[in-house]
Coordinates of C-alpha atoms in Angstrom, one line a residue:
Chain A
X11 CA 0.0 0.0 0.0
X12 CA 2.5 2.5 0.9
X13 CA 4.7 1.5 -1.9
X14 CA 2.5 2.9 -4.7
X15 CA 2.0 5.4 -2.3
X16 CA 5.3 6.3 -2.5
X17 CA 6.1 5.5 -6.3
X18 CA 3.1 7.8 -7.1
X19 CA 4.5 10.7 -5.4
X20 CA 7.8 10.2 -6.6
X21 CA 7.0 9.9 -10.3
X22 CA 7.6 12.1 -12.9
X23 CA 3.7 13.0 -14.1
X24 CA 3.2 14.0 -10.6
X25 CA 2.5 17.6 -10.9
X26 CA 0.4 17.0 -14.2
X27 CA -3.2 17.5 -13.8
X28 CA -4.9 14.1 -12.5
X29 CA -7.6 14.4 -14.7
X30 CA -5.4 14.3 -17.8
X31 CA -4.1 11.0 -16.8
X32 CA -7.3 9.4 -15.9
X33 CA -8.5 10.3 -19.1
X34 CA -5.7 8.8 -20.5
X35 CA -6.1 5.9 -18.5
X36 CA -10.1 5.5 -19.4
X37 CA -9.8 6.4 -22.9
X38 CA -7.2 3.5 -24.0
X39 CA -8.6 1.0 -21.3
X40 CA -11.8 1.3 -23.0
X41 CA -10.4 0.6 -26.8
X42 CA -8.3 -2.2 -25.3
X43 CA -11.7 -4.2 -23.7
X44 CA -14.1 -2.6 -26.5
X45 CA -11.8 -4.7 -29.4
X46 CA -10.8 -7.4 -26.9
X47 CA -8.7 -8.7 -29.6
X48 CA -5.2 -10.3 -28.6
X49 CA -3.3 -7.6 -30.7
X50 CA -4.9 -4.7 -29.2
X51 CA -4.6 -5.5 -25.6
X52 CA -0.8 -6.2 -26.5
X53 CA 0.0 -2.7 -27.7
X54 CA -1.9 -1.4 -24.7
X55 CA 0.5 -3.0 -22.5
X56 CA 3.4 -2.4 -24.3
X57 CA 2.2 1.7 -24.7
X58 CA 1.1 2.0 -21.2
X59 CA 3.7 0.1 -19.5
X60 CA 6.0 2.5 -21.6
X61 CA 4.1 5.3 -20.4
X62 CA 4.8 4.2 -16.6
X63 CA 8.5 3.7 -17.2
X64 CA 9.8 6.1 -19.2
X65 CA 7.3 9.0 -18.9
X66 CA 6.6 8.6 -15.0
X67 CA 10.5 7.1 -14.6
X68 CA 9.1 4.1 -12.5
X69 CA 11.7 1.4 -12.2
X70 CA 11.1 -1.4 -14.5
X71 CA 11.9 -3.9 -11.4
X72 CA 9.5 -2.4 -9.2
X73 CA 7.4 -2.3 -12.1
X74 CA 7.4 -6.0 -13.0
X75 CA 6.8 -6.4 -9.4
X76 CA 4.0 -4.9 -9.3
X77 CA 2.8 -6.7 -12.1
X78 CA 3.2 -10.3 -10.4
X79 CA 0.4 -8.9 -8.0
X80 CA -2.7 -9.3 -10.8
X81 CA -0.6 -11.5 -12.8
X82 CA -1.4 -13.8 -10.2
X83 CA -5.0 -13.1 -10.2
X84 CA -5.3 -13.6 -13.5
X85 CA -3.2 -16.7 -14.0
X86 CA -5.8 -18.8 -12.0
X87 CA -8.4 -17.2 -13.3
X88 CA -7.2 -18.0 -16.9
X89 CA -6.2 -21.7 -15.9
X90 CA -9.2 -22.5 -15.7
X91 CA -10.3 -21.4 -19.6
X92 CA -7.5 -23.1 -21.0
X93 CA -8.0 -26.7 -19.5
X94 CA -11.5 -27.4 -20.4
X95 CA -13.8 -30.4 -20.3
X96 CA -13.4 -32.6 -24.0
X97 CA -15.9 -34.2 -26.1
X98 CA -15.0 -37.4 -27.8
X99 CA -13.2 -37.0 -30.7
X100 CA -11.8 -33.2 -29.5
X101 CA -8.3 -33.1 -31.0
X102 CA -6.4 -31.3 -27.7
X103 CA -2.9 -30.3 -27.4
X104 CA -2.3 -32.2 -23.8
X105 CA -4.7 -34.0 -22.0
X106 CA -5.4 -36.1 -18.7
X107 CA -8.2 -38.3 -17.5
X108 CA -9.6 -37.9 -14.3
X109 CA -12.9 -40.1 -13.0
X110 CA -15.7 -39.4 -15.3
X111 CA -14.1 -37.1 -18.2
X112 CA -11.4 -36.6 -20.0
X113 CA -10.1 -33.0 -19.6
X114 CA -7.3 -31.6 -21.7
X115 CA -5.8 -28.2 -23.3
X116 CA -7.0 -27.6 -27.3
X117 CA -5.9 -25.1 -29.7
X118 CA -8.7 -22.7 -29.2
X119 CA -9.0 -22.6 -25.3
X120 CA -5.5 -21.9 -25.3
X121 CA -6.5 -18.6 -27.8
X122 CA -9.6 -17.7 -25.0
X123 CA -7.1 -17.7 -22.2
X124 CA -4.3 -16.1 -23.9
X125 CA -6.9 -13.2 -25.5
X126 CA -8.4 -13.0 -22.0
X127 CA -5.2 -12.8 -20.2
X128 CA -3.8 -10.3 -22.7
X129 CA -7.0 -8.2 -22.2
X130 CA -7.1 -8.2 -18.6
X131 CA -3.4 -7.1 -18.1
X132 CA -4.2 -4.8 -20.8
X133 CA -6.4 -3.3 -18.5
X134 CA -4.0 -3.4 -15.2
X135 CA -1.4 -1.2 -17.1
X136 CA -4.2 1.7 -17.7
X137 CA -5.1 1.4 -14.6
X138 CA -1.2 1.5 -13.1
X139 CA -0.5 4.1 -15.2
X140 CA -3.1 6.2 -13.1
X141 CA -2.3 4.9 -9.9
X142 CA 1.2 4.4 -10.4
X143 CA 1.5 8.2 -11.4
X144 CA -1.0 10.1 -9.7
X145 CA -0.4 10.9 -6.0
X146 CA -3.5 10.5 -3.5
X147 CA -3.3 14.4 -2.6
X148 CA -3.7 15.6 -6.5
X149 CA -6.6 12.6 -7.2
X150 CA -8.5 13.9 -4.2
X151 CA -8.2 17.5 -5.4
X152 CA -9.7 16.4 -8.5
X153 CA -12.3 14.8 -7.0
X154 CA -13.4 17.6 -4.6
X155 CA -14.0 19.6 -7.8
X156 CA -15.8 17.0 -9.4
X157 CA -18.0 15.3 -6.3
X158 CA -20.2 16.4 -2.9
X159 CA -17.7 18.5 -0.8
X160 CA -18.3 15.9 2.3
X161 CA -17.5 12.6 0.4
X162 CA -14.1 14.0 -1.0
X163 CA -13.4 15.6 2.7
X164 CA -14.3 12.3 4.5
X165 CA -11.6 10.5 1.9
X166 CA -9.3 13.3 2.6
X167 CA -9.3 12.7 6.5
X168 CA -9.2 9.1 5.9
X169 CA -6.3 8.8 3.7
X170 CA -4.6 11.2 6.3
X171 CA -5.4 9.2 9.2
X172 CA -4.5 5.8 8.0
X173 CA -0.9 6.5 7.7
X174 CA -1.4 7.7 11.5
X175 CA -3.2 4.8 12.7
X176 CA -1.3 2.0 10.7
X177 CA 2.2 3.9 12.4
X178 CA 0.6 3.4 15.5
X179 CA -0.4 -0.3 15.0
X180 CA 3.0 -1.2 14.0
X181 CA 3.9 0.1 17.4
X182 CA 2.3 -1.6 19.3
X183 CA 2.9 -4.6 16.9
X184 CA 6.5 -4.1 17.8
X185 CA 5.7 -4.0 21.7
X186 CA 3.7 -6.8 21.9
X187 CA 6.4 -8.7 19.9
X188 CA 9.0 -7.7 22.4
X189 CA 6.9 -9.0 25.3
X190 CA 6.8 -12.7 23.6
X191 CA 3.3 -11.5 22.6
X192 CA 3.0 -13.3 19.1
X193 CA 4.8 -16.8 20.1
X194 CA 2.5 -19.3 19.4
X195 CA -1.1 -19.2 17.4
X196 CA -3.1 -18.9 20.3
X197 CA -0.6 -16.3 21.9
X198 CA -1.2 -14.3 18.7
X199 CA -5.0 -14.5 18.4
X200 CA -4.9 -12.8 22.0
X201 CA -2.4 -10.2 21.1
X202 CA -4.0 -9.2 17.7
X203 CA -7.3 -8.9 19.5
X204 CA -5.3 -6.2 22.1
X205 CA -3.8 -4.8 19.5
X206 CA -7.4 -4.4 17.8
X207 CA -8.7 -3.2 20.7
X208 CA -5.9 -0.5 21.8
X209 CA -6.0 0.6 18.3
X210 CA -9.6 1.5 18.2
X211 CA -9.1 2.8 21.7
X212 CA -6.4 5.6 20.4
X213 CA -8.0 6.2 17.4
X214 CA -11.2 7.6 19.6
X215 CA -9.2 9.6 21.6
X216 CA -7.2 11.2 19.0
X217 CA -10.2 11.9 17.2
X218 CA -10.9 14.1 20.3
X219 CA -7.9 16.0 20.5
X220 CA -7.9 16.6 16.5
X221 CA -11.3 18.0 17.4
X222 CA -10.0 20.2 19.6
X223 CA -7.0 21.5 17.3
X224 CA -9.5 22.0 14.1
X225 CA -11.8 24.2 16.5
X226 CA -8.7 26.1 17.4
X227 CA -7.5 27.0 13.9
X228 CA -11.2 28.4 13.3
X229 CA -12.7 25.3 11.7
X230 CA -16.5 25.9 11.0
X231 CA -17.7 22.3 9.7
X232 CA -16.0 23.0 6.0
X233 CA -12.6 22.9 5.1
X234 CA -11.4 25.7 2.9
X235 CA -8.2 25.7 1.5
X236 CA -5.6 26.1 -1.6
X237 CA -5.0 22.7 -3.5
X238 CA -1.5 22.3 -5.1
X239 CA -0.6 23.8 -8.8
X240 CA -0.7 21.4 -11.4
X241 CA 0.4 22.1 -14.9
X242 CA -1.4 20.9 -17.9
X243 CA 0.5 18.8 -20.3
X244 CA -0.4 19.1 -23.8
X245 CA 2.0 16.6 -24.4
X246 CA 0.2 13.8 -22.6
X247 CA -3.1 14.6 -24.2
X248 CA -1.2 14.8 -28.1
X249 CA -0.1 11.5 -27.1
X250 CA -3.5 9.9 -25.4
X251 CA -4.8 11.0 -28.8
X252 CA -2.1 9.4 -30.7
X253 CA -2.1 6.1 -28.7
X254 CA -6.3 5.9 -29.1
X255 CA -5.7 6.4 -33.1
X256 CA -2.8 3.5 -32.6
X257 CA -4.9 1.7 -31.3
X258 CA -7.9 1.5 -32.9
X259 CA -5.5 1.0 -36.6
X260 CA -4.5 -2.1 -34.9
X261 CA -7.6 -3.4 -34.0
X262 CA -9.0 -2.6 -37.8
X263 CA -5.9 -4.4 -38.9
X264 CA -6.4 -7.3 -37.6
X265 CA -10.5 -7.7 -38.0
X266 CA -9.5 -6.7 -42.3
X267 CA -6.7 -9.7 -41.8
X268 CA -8.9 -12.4 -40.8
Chain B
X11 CA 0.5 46.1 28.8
X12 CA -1.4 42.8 29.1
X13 CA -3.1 41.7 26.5
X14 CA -4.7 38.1 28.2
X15 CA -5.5 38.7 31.2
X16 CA -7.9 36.0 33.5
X17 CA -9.7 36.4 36.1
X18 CA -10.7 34.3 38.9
X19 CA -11.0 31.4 36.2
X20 CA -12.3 27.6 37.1
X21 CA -12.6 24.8 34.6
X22 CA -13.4 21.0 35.4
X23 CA -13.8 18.6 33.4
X24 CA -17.1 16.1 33.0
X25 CA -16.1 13.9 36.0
X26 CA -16.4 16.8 37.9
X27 CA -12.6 17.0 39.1
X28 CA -11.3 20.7 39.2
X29 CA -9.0 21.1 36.5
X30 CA -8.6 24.8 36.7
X31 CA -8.9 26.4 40.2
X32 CA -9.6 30.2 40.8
X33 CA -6.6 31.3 38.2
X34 CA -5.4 34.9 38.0
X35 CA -3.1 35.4 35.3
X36 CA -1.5 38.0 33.1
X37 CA 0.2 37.9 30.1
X38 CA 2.4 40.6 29.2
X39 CA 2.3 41.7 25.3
X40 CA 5.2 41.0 23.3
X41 CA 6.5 38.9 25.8
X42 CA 7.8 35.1 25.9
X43 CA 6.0 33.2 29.2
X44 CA 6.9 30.1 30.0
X45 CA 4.0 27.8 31.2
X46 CA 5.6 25.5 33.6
X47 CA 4.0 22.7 35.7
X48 CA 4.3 18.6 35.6
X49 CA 2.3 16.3 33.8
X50 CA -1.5 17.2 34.5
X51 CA -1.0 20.3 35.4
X52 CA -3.8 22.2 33.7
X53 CA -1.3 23.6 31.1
X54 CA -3.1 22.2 28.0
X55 CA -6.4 23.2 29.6
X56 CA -5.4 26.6 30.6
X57 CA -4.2 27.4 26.7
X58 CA -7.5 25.7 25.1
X59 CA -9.3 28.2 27.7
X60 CA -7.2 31.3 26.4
X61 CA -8.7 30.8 22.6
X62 CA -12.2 29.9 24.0
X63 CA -12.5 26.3 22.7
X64 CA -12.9 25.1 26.3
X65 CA -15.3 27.8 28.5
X66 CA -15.1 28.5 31.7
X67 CA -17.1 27.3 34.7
X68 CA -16.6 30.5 36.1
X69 CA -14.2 33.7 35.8
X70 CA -13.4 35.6 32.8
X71 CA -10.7 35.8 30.0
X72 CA -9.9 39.0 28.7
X73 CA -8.4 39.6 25.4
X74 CA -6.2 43.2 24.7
X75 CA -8.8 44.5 27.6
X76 CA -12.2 43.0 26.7
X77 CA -13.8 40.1 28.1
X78 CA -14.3 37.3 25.8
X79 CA -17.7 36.8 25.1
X80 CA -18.8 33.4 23.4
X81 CA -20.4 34.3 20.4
X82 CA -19.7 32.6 17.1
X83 CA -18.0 35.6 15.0
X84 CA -16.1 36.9 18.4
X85 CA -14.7 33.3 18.8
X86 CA -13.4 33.0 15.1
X87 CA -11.9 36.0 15.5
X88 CA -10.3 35.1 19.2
X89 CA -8.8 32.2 17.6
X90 CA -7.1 34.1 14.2
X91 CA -5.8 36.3 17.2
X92 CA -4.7 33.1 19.1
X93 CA -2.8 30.1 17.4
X94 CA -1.9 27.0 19.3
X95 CA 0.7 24.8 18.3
X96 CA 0.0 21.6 19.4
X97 CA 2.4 18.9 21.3
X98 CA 1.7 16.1 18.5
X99 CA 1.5 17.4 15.0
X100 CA 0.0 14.6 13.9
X101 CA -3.5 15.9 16.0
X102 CA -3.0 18.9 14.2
X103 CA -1.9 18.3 10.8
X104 CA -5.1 17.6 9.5
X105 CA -4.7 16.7 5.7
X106 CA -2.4 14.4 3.6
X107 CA -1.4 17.4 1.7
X108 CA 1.1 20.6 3.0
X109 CA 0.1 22.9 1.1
X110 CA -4.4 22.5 2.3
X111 CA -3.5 22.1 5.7
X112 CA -0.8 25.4 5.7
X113 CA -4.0 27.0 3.7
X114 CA -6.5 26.5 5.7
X115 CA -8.0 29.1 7.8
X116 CA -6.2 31.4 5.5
X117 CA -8.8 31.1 3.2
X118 CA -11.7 32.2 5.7
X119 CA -10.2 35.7 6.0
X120 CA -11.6 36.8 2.7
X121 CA -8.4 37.5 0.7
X122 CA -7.3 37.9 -2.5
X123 CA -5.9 34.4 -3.8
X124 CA -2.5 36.4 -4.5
X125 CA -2.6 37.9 -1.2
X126 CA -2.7 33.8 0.0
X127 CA -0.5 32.8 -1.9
X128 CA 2.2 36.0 -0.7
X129 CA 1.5 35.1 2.4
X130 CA 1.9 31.3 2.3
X131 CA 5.0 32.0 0.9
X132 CA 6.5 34.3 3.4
X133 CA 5.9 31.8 6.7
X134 CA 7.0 29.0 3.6
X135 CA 10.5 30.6 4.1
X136 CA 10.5 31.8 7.4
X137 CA 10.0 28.0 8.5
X138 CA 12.0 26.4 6.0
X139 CA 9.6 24.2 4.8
X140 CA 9.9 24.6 0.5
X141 CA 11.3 21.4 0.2
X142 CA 8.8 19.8 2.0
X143 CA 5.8 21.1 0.0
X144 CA 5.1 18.7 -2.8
X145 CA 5.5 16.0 -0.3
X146 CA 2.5 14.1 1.7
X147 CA 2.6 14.9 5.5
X148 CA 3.3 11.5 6.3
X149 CA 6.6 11.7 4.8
X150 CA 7.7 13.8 6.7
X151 CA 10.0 13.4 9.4
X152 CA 8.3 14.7 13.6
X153 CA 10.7 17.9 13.4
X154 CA 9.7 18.7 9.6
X155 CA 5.9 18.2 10.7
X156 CA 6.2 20.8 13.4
X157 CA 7.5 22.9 11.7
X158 CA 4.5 23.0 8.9
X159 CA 2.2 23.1 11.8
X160 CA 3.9 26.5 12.9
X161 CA 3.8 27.9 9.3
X162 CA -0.1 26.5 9.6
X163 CA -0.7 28.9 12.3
X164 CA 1.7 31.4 11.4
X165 CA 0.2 32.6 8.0
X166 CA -2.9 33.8 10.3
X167 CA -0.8 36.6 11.7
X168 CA -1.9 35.4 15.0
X169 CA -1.0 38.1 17.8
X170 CA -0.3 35.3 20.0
X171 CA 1.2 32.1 19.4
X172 CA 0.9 29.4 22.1
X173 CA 3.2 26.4 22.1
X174 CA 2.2 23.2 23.7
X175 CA 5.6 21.4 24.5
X176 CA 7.3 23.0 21.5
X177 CA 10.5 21.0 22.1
X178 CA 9.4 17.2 23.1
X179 CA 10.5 14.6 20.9
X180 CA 13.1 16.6 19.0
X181 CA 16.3 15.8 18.9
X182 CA 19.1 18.6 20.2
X183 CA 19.6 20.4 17.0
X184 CA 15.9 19.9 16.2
X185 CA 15.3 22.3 19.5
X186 CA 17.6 25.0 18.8
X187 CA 15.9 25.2 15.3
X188 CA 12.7 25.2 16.4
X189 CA 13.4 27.4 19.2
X190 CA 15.4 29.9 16.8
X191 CA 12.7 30.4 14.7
X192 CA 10.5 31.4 17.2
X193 CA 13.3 34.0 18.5
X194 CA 13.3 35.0 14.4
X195 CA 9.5 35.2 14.3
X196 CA 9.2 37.2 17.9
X197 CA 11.8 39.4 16.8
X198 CA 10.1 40.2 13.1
X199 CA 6.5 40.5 14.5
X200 CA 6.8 41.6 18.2
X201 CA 4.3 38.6 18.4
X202 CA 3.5 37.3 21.9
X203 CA 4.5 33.8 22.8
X204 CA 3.3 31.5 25.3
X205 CA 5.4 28.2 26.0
X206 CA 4.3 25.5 28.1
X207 CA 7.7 22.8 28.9
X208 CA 9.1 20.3 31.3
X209 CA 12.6 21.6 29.9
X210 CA 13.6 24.1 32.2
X211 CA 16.9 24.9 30.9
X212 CA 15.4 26.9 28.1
X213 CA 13.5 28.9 30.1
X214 CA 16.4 31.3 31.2
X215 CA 17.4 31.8 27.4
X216 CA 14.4 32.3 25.5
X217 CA 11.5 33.4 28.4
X218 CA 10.8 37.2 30.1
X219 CA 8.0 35.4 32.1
X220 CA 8.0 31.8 34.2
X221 CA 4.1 30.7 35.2
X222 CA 3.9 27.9 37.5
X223 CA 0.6 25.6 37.3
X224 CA 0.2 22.7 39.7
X225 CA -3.0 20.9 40.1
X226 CA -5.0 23.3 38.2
X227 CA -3.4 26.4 40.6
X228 CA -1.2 29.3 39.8
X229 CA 1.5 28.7 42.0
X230 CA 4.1 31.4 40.8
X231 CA 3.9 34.4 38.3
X232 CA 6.8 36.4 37.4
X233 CA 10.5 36.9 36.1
X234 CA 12.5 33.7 35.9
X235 CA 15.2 34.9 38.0
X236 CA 13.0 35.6 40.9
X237 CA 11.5 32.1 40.3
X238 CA 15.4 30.4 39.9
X239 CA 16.2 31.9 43.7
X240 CA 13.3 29.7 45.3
X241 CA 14.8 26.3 44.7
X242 CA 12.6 24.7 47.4
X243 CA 9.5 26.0 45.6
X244 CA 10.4 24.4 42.3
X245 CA 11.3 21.3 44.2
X246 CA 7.8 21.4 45.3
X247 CA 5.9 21.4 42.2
X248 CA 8.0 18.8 40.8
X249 CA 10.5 21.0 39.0
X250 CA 14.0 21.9 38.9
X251 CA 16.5 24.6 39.2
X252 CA 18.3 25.1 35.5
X253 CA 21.7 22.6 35.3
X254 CA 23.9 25.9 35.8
X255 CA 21.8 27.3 38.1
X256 CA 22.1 24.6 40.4
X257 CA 25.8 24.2 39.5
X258 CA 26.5 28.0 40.8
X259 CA 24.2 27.1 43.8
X260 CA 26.3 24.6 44.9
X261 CA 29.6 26.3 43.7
X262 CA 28.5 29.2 46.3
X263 CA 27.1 26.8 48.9
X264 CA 29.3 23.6 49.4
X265 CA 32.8 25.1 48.0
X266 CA 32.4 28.6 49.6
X267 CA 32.9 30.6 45.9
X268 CA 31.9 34.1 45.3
X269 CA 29.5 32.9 41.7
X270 CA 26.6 34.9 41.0
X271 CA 23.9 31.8 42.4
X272 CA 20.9 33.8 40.0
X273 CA 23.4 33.1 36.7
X274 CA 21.0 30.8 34.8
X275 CA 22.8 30.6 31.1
X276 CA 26.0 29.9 30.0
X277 CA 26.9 33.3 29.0
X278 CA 25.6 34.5 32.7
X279 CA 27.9 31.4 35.1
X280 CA 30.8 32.2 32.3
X281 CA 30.8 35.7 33.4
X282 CA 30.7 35.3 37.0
X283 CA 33.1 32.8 36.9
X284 CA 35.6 34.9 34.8
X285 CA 34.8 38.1 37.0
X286 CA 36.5 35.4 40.1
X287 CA 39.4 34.4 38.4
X288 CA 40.2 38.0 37.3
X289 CA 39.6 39.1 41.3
X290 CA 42.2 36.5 42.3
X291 CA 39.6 33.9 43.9
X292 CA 37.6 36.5 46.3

């Protein structure tokens, strides 16, 4: 969590505007699953995954890291397409027979799982390139523009506060492990459930005195304040354009080929 | 000239326990006081009573000579006059982002957006927070949050600043920073500063004024030095005499020297004991 976190802040499309790059993000994400064709989601992944590395300057190791996360996800998922149940007289590439059916890999599962697999990283990298690139502060500026003031300041407080309350945890984590307090299973259960409990206890309290120091700096029930300057870049948009036209030439391409 | 004054001032809590007891205070304008009292003291309560968020069970706060009355508008305006700095930044620091949480409040005041944006980055400098800016607030380090929480109350040009244990937590050089800004930002602004602190060593350098709270009761109220010459007092309440003060005590009491005992600082026992040598030991 704090990785991204991190990574976002640190990247080089920080102080560009968030809604450029979710509209980046939306716009190719939505050609890649709108063709759904293996050649299409294969560009989006090389484009975006460009777009990550070398315009936001992520490291490709942390970056393939990353990756492994909802490669995983969609590995089992896509197992499960490419061995399928066969009819007699199926021609299959591999095969095994377990009580009741023979089940095996053919030609054309394999094709579903690779185009599904394809299309659902596809997907990841627009996503990552938004998340991966935009820092929490700047998407939450956006969407106090955009939605009901009280749902963005809620997310605001809560973004804020986590950090706080998962330092704290770790704390006490660390306390409770240098009193023997996570030795065995049972010992754990006992000590997690104190932690939970302590937590919740000093999150209440904190709450209070955070009251206190909002009423002293003149808080009325709405908070007012200056957001960060972000630039435009007329360079990501050119190129947003550019990828979309990409593409959708690709996915014409390949429909006229077959 | 005063400009808080209380008056005959009690405060307990919902348990009922006195927190406050009859205080009589005043606090002299342009002034440092230091707030000085152990743990559960009333210090923290006494401040929040000074900028009206807590109210008083009975007995009155005045404000540059008029009596604080609770109404919405006059409170707003107490607390632009006011600023607290709290102990923990992270109670204070409100959002994710430096910038909105330095903002806010600003924006209440009805300025011009250059006018914020000037000001935002005068107090920017003054508390050498740029390179902090673009970061979130938990990246930053306890000293570096602090420090944005002064500039947060700073950029209301606050005619009094109170600091709730302004130096806990930081390391050495963290605390002469901290505490040299706020010599910078007295001297600039004349402002009024209110410190509460268990760390009575900095009391002789940077404070005109010692208060001493002890179970919700003003125990002493004047100049440091007068304070330093009542050891047993301080004993008392829990406190201590400052390291060289105490050192020139027992010079002049066990070893029979001719030190200035009221030499608090460095600079002041240096002196003294310079001023002995010179006079060949008598």
């Amino acid at each position: 969590m704090t990785l991204i976190d991190k990574l976002a802040y640190s990247s080089k499309l920080a102080h560009v505007k968030a809604g450029s790059k979710l509209l980046a993000a939306l716009v190719v994400m939505s050609i890649c699953l709108a063709f759904g064709s293996p050649a299409v989601s294969a560009t989006t992944i090389v484009l975006m995954s460009a777009a990550t590395l070398f315009m936001g300057g992520c490291r490709l190791k942390r970056y393939a890291k990353l990756m492994l996360v909802p490669m995983a996800f969609v590995a089992t998922g896509v197992l499960t397409i490419i061995v399928c149940r066969l009819g007699p007289g199926d021609s299959s590439l591999f095969s095994f027979r377990l009580p009741g059916a023979d089940y095996g890999v053919t030609a054309s599962s394999l094709y579903m799982g690779a185009r599904v697999m394809l299309k659902a990283l596809g997907a990841v990298t627009c996503l990552y390139f938004f998340s991966l690139n935009t820092p929490m502060n700047s998407f939450l500026s956006l969407l106090r523009r955009r939605f009901p003031g009280v749902l963005a300041e809620l997310m605001e407080l809560m973004y804020r506060f986590i950090f706080i309350i998962w330092d704290e945890a770790g704390r006490i984590r660390t306390a409770q492990a240098s009193r023997l307090g996570y030795g065995g299973f049972s010992d754990s259960l006992r000590s997690l459930g104190e932690l939970a409990a302590v937590v919740f206890i000093r999150a209440f309290r904190r709450a209070d005195r955070i009251g206190l120091a909002l009423e002293s700096r003149g808080f009325e029930g709405n908070f007012e304040y200056l957001c960060e300057t972000e630039s435009s870049s007329p360079g990501l948009t050119a190129l947003t354009a550019l990828s979309a036209a990409a593409l959708a030439a690709v996915g014409t391409l390949e429909r006229a080929l077959k | 000239m005063n400009i808080i004054e209380v008056r005959n001032l009690c405060y307990s809590y919902e348990d009922g326990e006195p927190a406050l007891d009859n205080i009589n205070l005043d606090i002299a304008k342009g002034k440092t006081t230091a707030v000085l009292g152990g743990n559960g003291a009333g210090k923290s309560t006494l401040f929040l009573n000074l900028n009206g968020v807590l109210k008083p069970k009975s007995g009155s706060v005045y404000f540059e000579g008029r009596e604080i009355k609770y109404s919405k508008k006059e409170l707003l305006e107490l607390r632009r006059k006011i600023g607290i700095v709290f102990q923990d930044p992270d109670d204070q620091l409100f959002s994710a982002s430096v910038i909105k949480d330095v903002s806010f409040g600003l924006m209440k005041l009805g300025l011009e957006l250059d006018e914020i944006r000037a000001r935002i980055d005068a107090v920017v400098g003054q508390t050498g927070i740029e390179s902090v800016m673009d970061k979130p607030t938990h990246a930053l380090s306890f000293g570096q949050k602090k420090r944005v929480a002064i500039a947060g109350v700073l950029v209301m040009r606050p005619e009094v600043i109170i600091l709730d244990e302004p130096t806990a937590g930081l390391d050495p050089q963290g605390v002469s920073e901290i505490l040299g800004l706020l010599c910078d930002i007295r001297e600039k602004t004349g402002v009024t500063v209110l410190i509460s602190t268990h760390d009575i060593d900095l009391v002789p350098l940077y404070c005109d004024e010692a208060v001493v709270l002890d179970k919700g009761k003003v125990v002493f109220s004047g100049l440091p030095g007068r304070l330093f010459s009542r050891p047993e007092l301080l004993r008392e309440h829990n406190l201590r005499l400052p390291r060289i003060n105490h050192l020139m005590n027992i010079l002049h009491d066990r070893d029979g020297l001719a030190v200035d005992t009221t030499a608090a600082t460095i600079s002041q026992a240096r002196r003294s004991i310079v001023n002995l040598v010179k006079s060949g030991g008598r």
